[in-house]
Amino acid sequence: MKLLLLFAFGVLSTFAEDSQLLKEFSEGNIQFSADVYKEMLKSNSGNFLVCPLSVDIVLALVHAGARGETAQQLSTGLHLPESHEKIEQIFTKLAPTLQSNDKYNLSSANKVYVKDNFKISDKFKSTAVNVFDAEIQNIDFTKKEQAATEMNKWVEDKTHDKIKDLISPDDLNQYTRAVLINAIYFHGQWVKQFDEYSTRKRTFYLNANDHVETDMMEITDSFNYYESPDLNAKFLELPYEGGDITMTFVLPNDKDGLPALEARIDEVLATPKYSFERVHVIIPKFKIETTIQFKPILQALGIKDAFEDNADFSGIGAQKEPLKISKVIQKAFIEVEEKGTTAAAATAVMLVELASFDIPTSPPKQFVADHPFVCYLRSSSAIIFIGRYSGLSN
């Protein structure tokens, strides 16, 4: 009996520890998502989409080889623990939550491309392979066109051709030592699908004065719904088949209310107090594609040394060759339609040698998204994508 009790206690303790690790990561991921969103506002006046989780993953892998102040800044900027060991524990537990099931397709893939004669340390290689499930491949970066084509082909394969030309040959040079890439892909169908025959052109207000005509989808059914008097906004959560992935739409009550809502994006991303309500929903069909140069965003969040000559990535190379990050690039894509959603993102980090650069009877609630809104796609453990639909392309 004692053995059984001890065994049961051990299982429960491990489960509790795992849950706590994922809870800590989720909280940090929400804060990082909010931080990135606020930085994106500075250079984007129209639609945009970002995948904070992809950046989390690829920079957590980079963190495994960072030391000293470089590692500290990465931890702080990403809202991750300082301990390498704890970060490894988190991403070991996170990986199983980023897998497909029989209802939706969700995948996260990592790859490290290393210059032919550059040797990575055994410890970094072990972490990349065993914690981040990363493939490692040698490549000749001096053959820039060929190398970029090969890496882009891998990204296209992992994102089902949604992300193309992530890496330009001009991103590579004789100082490039490694390129680390994360690719995330999601395709899912709504639990309650919109009827294609209900989709029609409707007015979408760009602001209080200007408008365009766009395809709008319509459904009346029961969903998680919340009205926030404090934020002066409505929340609607649409679930995907499979039970774990949802998309949340956050609609300001005023047609020109998006800036005020975005100024409080930290509160927007806090879990609302939903109630299950019958809701009449009208939202646009939309597609957003965004290319993001993440270097200035990360620098604004305090991750500075990683891009400078004093960067300490001594845990990556076997010969302790001085390295720094030259670029962090992300491409993100999302398409929302009647049946469901397809979304993809890929993020590349380039390391260079130093010397370079039950329906109620009351009337349904109304959620008519005919003006700019925030939306985010999340799992139980992380915000995967977050963006803004304003009706205007950047």
GROMACS .gro file of C-alpha atoms in nm:
model
  394
    1MET     CA    1   0.000   0.000   0.000
    2LYS     CA    2   0.284   0.240   0.081
    3LEU     CA    3   0.442   0.179  -0.256
    4LEU     CA    4   0.114   0.251  -0.429
    5LEU     CA    5   0.066   0.571  -0.233
    6LEU     CA    6   0.419   0.687  -0.303
    7PHE     CA    7   0.378   0.610  -0.671
    8ALA     CA    8   0.049   0.798  -0.688
    9PHE     CA    9   0.203   1.094  -0.505
   10GLY     CA   10   0.493   1.095  -0.749
   11VAL     CA   11   0.261   1.100  -1.048
   12LEU     CA   12   0.049   1.379  -0.902
   13SER     CA   13   0.356   1.582  -0.811
   14THR     CA   14   0.498   1.550  -1.160
   15PHE     CA   15   0.165   1.647  -1.315
   16ALA     CA   16   0.141   1.949  -1.085
   17GLU     CA   17   0.497   2.052  -1.172
   18ASP     CA   18   0.424   2.018  -1.544
   19SER     CA   19   0.108   2.225  -1.509
   20GLN     CA   20   0.296   2.494  -1.317
   21LEU     CA   21   0.569   2.509  -1.581
   22LEU     CA   22   0.314   2.552  -1.861
   23LYS     CA   23   0.122   2.807  -1.653
   24GLU     CA   24   0.438   3.014  -1.607
   25PHE     CA   25   0.514   2.991  -1.977
   26SER     CA   26   0.158   3.087  -2.070
   27GLU     CA   27   0.172   3.397  -1.850
   28GLY     CA   28   0.505   3.500  -1.999
   29ASN     CA   29   0.383   3.429  -2.351
   30ILE     CA   30   0.081   3.657  -2.297
   31GLN     CA   31   0.305   3.938  -2.175
   32PHE     CA   32   0.550   3.889  -2.463
   33SER     CA   33   0.260   3.888  -2.709
   34ALA     CA   34   0.136   4.217  -2.565
   35ASP     CA   35   0.484   4.370  -2.576
   36VAL     CA   36   0.533   4.269  -2.940
   37TYR     CA   37   0.187   4.392  -3.036
   38LYS     CA   38   0.260   4.734  -2.888
   39GLU     CA   39   0.586   4.755  -3.083
   40MET     CA   40   0.409   4.648  -3.403
   41LEU     CA   41   0.171   4.943  -3.365
   42LYS     CA   42   0.460   5.184  -3.413
   43SER     CA   43   0.516   5.082  -3.775
   44ASN     CA   44   0.183   4.932  -3.888
   45SER     CA   45  -0.129   5.137  -3.957
   46GLY     CA   46  -0.322   4.862  -4.137
   47ASN     CA   47  -0.374   4.488  -4.099
   48PHE     CA   48  -0.096   4.288  -3.942
   49LEU     CA   49  -0.029   3.945  -3.797
   50VAL     CA   50   0.249   3.820  -3.573
   51CYS     CA   51   0.332   3.480  -3.428
   52PRO     CA   52   0.486   3.544  -3.085
   53LEU     CA   53   0.511   3.172  -3.015
   54SER     CA   54   0.744   3.118  -3.311
   55VAL     CA   55   0.977   3.389  -3.180
   56ASP     CA   56   0.953   3.241  -2.829
   57ILE     CA   57   1.063   2.902  -2.956
   58VAL     CA   58   1.350   3.002  -3.182
   59LEU     CA   59   1.494   3.253  -2.933
   60ALA     CA   60   1.460   3.002  -2.649
   61LEU     CA   61   1.678   2.776  -2.861
   62VAL     CA   62   1.925   3.062  -2.910
   63HIS     CA   63   1.913   3.123  -2.533
   64ALA     CA   64   2.047   2.771  -2.479
   65GLY     CA   65   2.378   2.892  -2.621
   66ALA     CA   66   2.374   3.237  -2.459
   67ARG     CA   67   2.566   3.327  -2.148
   68GLY     CA   68   2.595   3.619  -1.907
   69GLU     CA   69   2.412   3.942  -1.980
   70THR     CA   70   2.313   3.820  -2.327
   71ALA     CA   71   2.120   3.531  -2.173
   72GLN     CA   72   1.975   3.759  -1.903
   73GLN     CA   73   1.837   4.004  -2.159
   74LEU     CA   74   1.683   3.723  -2.364
   75SER     CA   75   1.512   3.581  -2.055
   76THR     CA   76   1.378   3.919  -1.948
   77GLY     CA   77   1.264   4.028  -2.294
   78LEU     CA   78   1.091   3.697  -2.366
   79HIS     CA   79   0.946   3.671  -2.012
   80LEU     CA   80   1.117   3.335  -1.965
   81PRO     CA   81   1.297   3.203  -1.655
   82GLU     CA   82   1.667   3.283  -1.616
   83SER     CA   83   1.763   2.918  -1.569
   84HIS     CA   84   1.864   2.726  -1.881
   85GLU     CA   85   1.744   2.409  -1.712
   86LYS     CA   86   1.398   2.550  -1.640
   87ILE     CA   87   1.359   2.679  -1.996
   88GLU     CA   88   1.449   2.333  -2.124
   89GLN     CA   89   1.187   2.181  -1.893
   90ILE     CA   90   0.923   2.424  -2.019
   91PHE     CA   91   0.984   2.357  -2.387
   92THR     CA   92   1.002   1.983  -2.329
   93LYS     CA   93   0.651   2.003  -2.181
   94LEU     CA   94   0.528   2.252  -2.443
   95ALA     CA   95   0.618   2.038  -2.745
   96PRO     CA   96   0.336   1.781  -2.702
   97THR     CA   97   0.078   2.064  -2.694
   98LEU     CA   98   0.186   2.176  -3.043
   99GLN     CA   99   0.087   1.863  -3.230
  100SER     CA  100  -0.195   1.770  -3.463
  101ASN     CA  101  -0.488   1.554  -3.361
  102ASP     CA  102  -0.756   1.388  -3.570
  103LYS     CA  103  -0.950   1.717  -3.595
  104TYR     CA  104  -0.691   1.984  -3.671
  105ASN     CA  105  -0.341   2.015  -3.813
  106LEU     CA  106  -0.096   2.192  -3.583
  107SER     CA  107   0.280   2.161  -3.612
  108SER     CA  108   0.592   2.338  -3.494
  109ALA     CA  109   0.923   2.246  -3.658
  110ASN     CA  110   1.276   2.365  -3.583
  111LYS     CA  111   1.589   2.345  -3.792
  112VAL     CA  112   1.946   2.463  -3.740
  113TYR     CA  113   2.154   2.520  -4.051
  114VAL     CA  114   2.525   2.533  -3.969
  115LYS     CA  115   2.815   2.646  -4.187
  116ASP     CA  116   3.008   2.349  -4.323
  117ASN     CA  117   3.323   2.396  -4.115
  118PHE     CA  118   3.155   2.544  -3.806
  119LYS     CA  119   3.133   2.299  -3.517
  120ILE     CA  120   2.859   2.342  -3.259
  121SER     CA  121   2.912   2.229  -2.902
  122ASP     CA  122   2.785   1.888  -2.794
  123LYS     CA  123   2.569   2.050  -2.523
  124PHE     CA  124   2.398   2.289  -2.765
  125LYS     CA  125   2.346   2.011  -3.016
  126SER     CA  126   2.192   1.789  -2.747
  127THR     CA  127   1.955   2.067  -2.636
  128ALA     CA  128   1.855   2.148  -2.994
  129VAL     CA  129   1.780   1.786  -3.079
  130ASN     CA  130   1.638   1.652  -2.753
  131VAL     CA  131   1.451   1.955  -2.618
  132PHE     CA  132   1.350   2.144  -2.933
  133ASP     CA  133   1.335   1.841  -3.164
  134ALA     CA  134   1.544   2.036  -3.413
  135GLU     CA  135   1.707   1.897  -3.723
  136ILE     CA  136   2.071   2.002  -3.770
  137GLN     CA  137   2.223   2.029  -4.115
  138ASN     CA  138   2.549   2.159  -4.255
  139ILE     CA  139   2.523   2.400  -4.545
  140ASP     CA  140   2.755   2.619  -4.753
  141PHE     CA  141   2.641   2.976  -4.686
  142THR     CA  142   2.889   3.112  -4.941
  143LYS     CA  143   2.664   2.966  -5.212
  144LYS     CA  144   2.399   3.217  -5.114
  145GLU     CA  145   2.136   3.148  -5.377
  146GLN     CA  146   2.154   2.773  -5.330
  147ALA     CA  147   2.150   2.797  -4.950
  148ALA     CA  148   1.853   3.037  -4.942
  149THR     CA  149   1.660   2.818  -5.186
  150GLU     CA  150   1.720   2.507  -4.975
  151MET     CA  151   1.617   2.674  -4.650
  152ASN     CA  152   1.310   2.833  -4.806
  153LYS     CA  153   1.206   2.496  -4.947
  154TRP     CA  154   1.213   2.350  -4.595
  155VAL     CA  155   0.996   2.637  -4.468
  156GLU     CA  156   0.749   2.593  -4.755
  157ASP     CA  157   0.721   2.221  -4.683
  158LYS     CA  158   0.658   2.278  -4.311
  159THR     CA  159   0.399   2.553  -4.371
  160HIS     CA  160   0.220   2.378  -4.659
  161ASP     CA  161   0.343   2.643  -4.906
  162LYS     CA  162   0.190   2.931  -4.706
  163ILE     CA  163   0.526   3.092  -4.621
  164LYS     CA  164   0.758   3.153  -4.914
  165ASP     CA  165   1.092   3.331  -4.955
  166LEU     CA  166   1.157   3.376  -4.583
  167ILE     CA  167   1.529   3.409  -4.641
  168SER     CA  168   1.687   3.623  -4.911
  169PRO     CA  169   2.033   3.539  -5.048
  170ASP     CA  170   2.130   3.889  -4.936
  171ASP     CA  171   2.069   3.781  -4.575
  172LEU     CA  172   2.369   3.548  -4.602
  173ASN     CA  173   2.740   3.625  -4.633
  174GLN     CA  174   3.085   3.487  -4.556
  175TYR     CA  175   3.038   3.560  -4.187
  176THR     CA  176   2.715   3.360  -4.147
  177ARG     CA  177   2.773   3.070  -3.913
  178ALA     CA  178   2.422   2.944  -3.840
  179VAL     CA  179   2.058   3.006  -3.927
  180LEU     CA  180   1.797   2.884  -3.680
  181ILE     CA  181   1.441   2.853  -3.810
  182ASN     CA  182   1.107   2.776  -3.648
  183ALA     CA  183   0.801   2.711  -3.866
  184ILE     CA  184   0.447   2.689  -3.725
  185TYR     CA  185   0.141   2.578  -3.919
  186PHE     CA  186  -0.225   2.551  -3.820
  187HIS     CA  187  -0.530   2.445  -4.015
  188GLY     CA  188  -0.859   2.386  -3.839
  189GLN     CA  189  -1.232   2.390  -3.892
  190TRP     CA  190  -1.480   2.574  -3.675
  191VAL     CA  191  -1.694   2.361  -3.444
  192LYS     CA  192  -1.986   2.567  -3.574
  193GLN     CA  193  -1.920   2.657  -3.934
  194PHE     CA  194  -2.056   2.957  -4.119
  195ASP     CA  195  -2.294   2.891  -4.406
  196GLU     CA  196  -2.126   3.002  -4.729
  197TYR     CA  197  -2.465   3.106  -4.866
  198SER     CA  198  -2.497   3.362  -4.586
  199THR     CA  199  -2.175   3.537  -4.685
  200ARG     CA  200  -2.233   3.859  -4.873
  201LYS     CA  201  -2.088   4.204  -4.930
  202ARG     CA  202  -2.146   4.436  -4.637
  203THR     CA  203  -2.013   4.770  -4.524
  204PHE     CA  204  -1.694   4.765  -4.318
  205TYR     CA  205  -1.610   5.095  -4.150
  206LEU     CA  206  -1.240   5.182  -4.163
  207ASN     CA  207  -1.312   5.456  -3.910
  208ALA     CA  208  -1.606   5.676  -3.816
  209ASN     CA  209  -1.607   5.841  -4.160
  210ASP     CA  210  -1.469   5.601  -4.422
  211HIS     CA  211  -1.591   5.260  -4.528
  212VAL     CA  212  -1.543   4.981  -4.785
  213GLU     CA  213  -1.748   4.685  -4.901
  214THR     CA  214  -1.614   4.342  -4.805
  215ASP     CA  215  -1.731   3.980  -4.778
  216MET     CA  216  -1.886   3.922  -4.435
  217MET     CA  217  -1.976   3.584  -4.284
  218GLU     CA  218  -2.282   3.537  -4.064
  219ILE     CA  219  -2.400   3.284  -3.806
  220THR     CA  220  -2.630   3.274  -3.503
  221ASP     CA  221  -2.537   3.013  -3.244
  222SER     CA  222  -2.409   2.970  -2.888
  223PHE     CA  223  -2.052   3.080  -2.812
  224ASN     CA  224  -1.836   3.208  -2.530
  225TYR     CA  225  -1.915   3.578  -2.513
  226TYR     CA  226  -1.822   3.867  -2.286
  227GLU     CA  227  -1.896   4.239  -2.273
  228SER     CA  228  -1.638   4.454  -2.095
  229PRO     CA  229  -1.768   4.795  -1.983
  230ASP     CA  230  -1.417   4.885  -1.866
  231LEU     CA  231  -1.255   4.817  -2.204
  232ASN     CA  232  -1.566   4.931  -2.392
  233ALA     CA  233  -1.542   4.617  -2.603
  234LYS     CA  234  -1.698   4.278  -2.675
  235PHE     CA  235  -1.518   3.943  -2.675
  236LEU     CA  236  -1.622   3.644  -2.886
  237GLU     CA  237  -1.445   3.306  -2.872
  238LEU     CA  238  -1.489   3.068  -3.166
  239PRO     CA  239  -1.363   2.713  -3.104
  240TYR     CA  240  -1.207   2.481  -3.359
  241GLU     CA  241  -1.284   2.112  -3.381
  242GLY     CA  242  -1.046   1.917  -3.161
  243GLY     CA  243  -1.121   2.094  -2.836
  244ASP     CA  244  -0.801   2.289  -2.765
  245ILE     CA  245  -0.759   2.572  -3.017
  246THR     CA  246  -0.975   2.885  -3.025
  247MET     CA  247  -0.984   3.221  -3.198
  248THR     CA  248  -1.090   3.525  -3.000
  249PHE     CA  249  -1.224   3.840  -3.163
  250VAL     CA  250  -1.212   4.159  -2.956
  251LEU     CA  251  -1.435   4.431  -3.098
  252PRO     CA  252  -1.441   4.789  -2.963
  253ASN     CA  253  -1.792   4.924  -2.924
  254ASP     CA  254  -1.703   5.243  -3.110
  255LYS     CA  255  -1.617   5.237  -3.479
  256ASP     CA  256  -1.300   5.437  -3.411
  257GLY     CA  257  -1.232   5.270  -3.076
  258LEU     CA  258  -0.942   5.043  -3.177
  259PRO     CA  259  -0.655   5.273  -3.067
  260ALA     CA  260  -0.797   5.300  -2.715
  261LEU     CA  261  -0.840   4.922  -2.702
  262GLU     CA  262  -0.489   4.855  -2.831
  263ALA     CA  263  -0.342   5.090  -2.571
  264ARG     CA  264  -0.463   4.835  -2.313
  265ILE     CA  265  -0.363   4.522  -2.503
  266ASP     CA  266  -0.223   4.364  -2.184
  267GLU     CA  267  -0.575   4.366  -2.037
  268VAL     CA  268  -0.729   4.257  -2.367
  269LEU     CA  269  -0.521   3.938  -2.357
  270ALA     CA  270  -0.623   3.850  -2.002
  271THR     CA  271  -0.879   3.569  -2.000
  272PRO     CA  272  -1.228   3.724  -2.011
  273LYS     CA  273  -1.512   3.612  -1.783
  274TYR     CA  274  -1.703   3.438  -2.058
  275SER     CA  275  -2.060   3.322  -2.043
  276PHE     CA  276  -2.210   3.082  -2.295
  277GLU     CA  277  -2.456   3.295  -2.490
  278ARG     CA  278  -2.657   3.283  -2.807
  279VAL     CA  279  -2.485   3.532  -3.037
  280HIS     CA  280  -2.560   3.674  -3.380
  281VAL     CA  281  -2.214   3.696  -3.538
  282ILE     CA  282  -2.106   3.890  -3.843
  283ILE     CA  283  -1.732   3.894  -3.916
  284PRO     CA  284  -1.533   3.951  -4.234
  285LYS     CA  285  -1.361   3.682  -4.433
  286PHE     CA  286  -1.001   3.790  -4.436
  287LYS     CA  287  -0.645   3.706  -4.522
  288ILE     CA  288  -0.342   3.874  -4.367
  289GLU     CA  289   0.024   3.830  -4.461
  290THR     CA  290   0.298   4.015  -4.274
  291THR     CA  291   0.678   4.023  -4.294
  292ILE     CA  292   0.846   4.144  -3.978
  293GLN     CA  293   1.204   4.249  -3.916
  294PHE     CA  294   1.218   4.160  -3.548
  295LYS     CA  295   1.556   4.310  -3.461
  296PRO     CA  296   1.427   4.661  -3.370
  297ILE     CA  297   1.131   4.511  -3.184
  298LEU     CA  298   1.354   4.289  -2.971
  299GLN     CA  299   1.598   4.572  -2.909
  300ALA     CA  300   1.309   4.789  -2.789
  301LEU     CA  301   1.220   4.510  -2.546
  302GLY     CA  302   1.570   4.518  -2.398
  303ILE     CA  303   1.731   4.238  -2.599
  304LYS     CA  304   2.030   4.441  -2.714
  305ASP     CA  305   2.358   4.262  -2.646
  306ALA     CA  306   2.260   3.969  -2.869
  307PHE     CA  307   2.296   4.199  -3.172
  308GLU     CA  308   2.618   4.370  -3.062
  309ASP     CA  309   2.988   4.283  -3.072
  310ASN     CA  310   2.979   4.207  -2.699
  311ALA     CA  311   2.722   3.929  -2.748
  312ASP     CA  312   2.802   3.613  -2.555
  313PHE     CA  313   2.692   3.302  -2.742
  314SER     CA  314   2.988   3.101  -2.622
  315GLY     CA  315   2.761   2.803  -2.556
  316ILE     CA  316   2.689   2.749  -2.926
  317GLY     CA  317   3.024   2.694  -3.094
  318ALA     CA  318   3.264   2.418  -2.995
  319GLN     CA  319   3.559   2.654  -3.052
  320LYS     CA  320   3.397   2.942  -2.857
  321GLU     CA  321   3.401   3.153  -3.174
  322PRO     CA  322   3.247   3.497  -3.101
  323LEU     CA  323   2.899   3.524  -3.252
  324LYS     CA  324   2.615   3.772  -3.266
  325ILE     CA  325   2.266   3.779  -3.418
  326SER     CA  326   2.248   3.973  -3.743
  327LYS     CA  327   1.878   3.936  -3.823
  328VAL     CA  328   1.554   3.794  -3.690
  329ILE     CA  329   1.291   3.769  -3.964
  330GLN     CA  330   0.933   3.642  -3.945
  331LYS     CA  331   0.668   3.589  -4.209
  332ALA     CA  332   0.315   3.521  -4.088
  333PHE     CA  333  -0.002   3.426  -4.274
  334ILE     CA  334  -0.364   3.373  -4.174
  335GLU     CA  335  -0.683   3.309  -4.369
  336VAL     CA  336  -1.022   3.308  -4.196
  337GLU     CA  337  -1.319   3.177  -4.391
  338GLU     CA  338  -1.652   2.996  -4.348
  339LYS     CA  339  -1.511   2.650  -4.277
  340GLY     CA  340  -1.225   2.752  -4.053
  341THR     CA  341  -0.876   2.898  -4.045
  342THR     CA  342  -0.535   2.837  -4.195
  343ALA     CA  343  -0.239   3.009  -4.033
  344ALA     CA  344   0.136   2.977  -4.066
  345ALA     CA  345   0.451   3.154  -3.958
  346ALA     CA  346   0.824   3.107  -3.986
  347THR     CA  347   1.096   3.286  -3.791
  348ALA     CA  348   1.466   3.278  -3.878
  349VAL     CA  349   1.753   3.387  -3.654
  350MET     CA  350   2.086   3.440  -3.828
  351LEU     CA  351   2.406   3.410  -3.628
  352VAL     CA  352   2.717   3.566  -3.773
  353GLU     CA  353   3.079   3.575  -3.669
  354LEU     CA  354   3.171   3.907  -3.509
  355ALA     CA  355   3.315   4.136  -3.776
  356SER     CA  356   2.982   4.155  -3.959
  357PHE     CA  357   2.635   4.307  -3.877
  358ASP     CA  358  -2.845   2.508  -2.423
  359ILE     CA  359  -3.010   2.801  -2.595
  360PRO     CA  360  -3.198   3.074  -2.400
  361THR     CA  361  -3.519   3.229  -2.534
  362SER     CA  362  -3.399   3.590  -2.506
  363PRO     CA  363  -3.279   3.772  -2.821
  364PRO     CA  364  -2.922   3.684  -2.921
  365LYS     CA  365  -2.631   3.909  -2.836
  366GLN     CA  366  -2.498   4.106  -3.132
  367PHE     CA  367  -2.135   4.075  -3.240
  368VAL     CA  368  -2.115   4.267  -3.567
  369ALA     CA  369  -1.748   4.314  -3.657
  370ASP     CA  370  -1.802   4.584  -3.916
  371HIS     CA  371  -1.510   4.797  -3.795
  372PRO     CA  372  -1.145   4.734  -3.690
  373PHE     CA  373  -1.077   4.467  -3.426
  374VAL     CA  374  -0.808   4.258  -3.258
  375CYS     CA  375  -0.800   3.881  -3.297
  376TYR     CA  376  -0.580   3.608  -3.156
  377LEU     CA  377  -0.551   3.234  -3.200
  378ARG     CA  378  -0.444   3.036  -2.897
  379SER     CA  379  -0.405   2.691  -2.750
  380SER     CA  380  -0.442   2.604  -2.383
  381SER     CA  381  -0.075   2.688  -2.328
  382ALA     CA  382   0.007   2.983  -2.554
  383ILE     CA  383  -0.104   3.260  -2.783
  384ILE     CA  384   0.006   3.133  -3.123
  385PHE     CA  385  -0.100   3.423  -3.348
  386ILE     CA  386  -0.220   3.773  -3.273
  387GLY     CA  387  -0.317   4.044  -3.515
  388ARG     CA  388  -0.531   4.336  -3.612
  389TYR     CA  389  -0.787   4.355  -3.890
  390SER     CA  390  -0.849   4.715  -3.991
  391GLY     CA  391  -0.972   4.662  -4.346
  392LEU     CA  392  -0.653   4.825  -4.478
  393SER     CA  393  -0.347   4.646  -4.612
  394ASN     CA  394  -0.009   4.780  -4.507
   0.00000   0.00000   0.00000
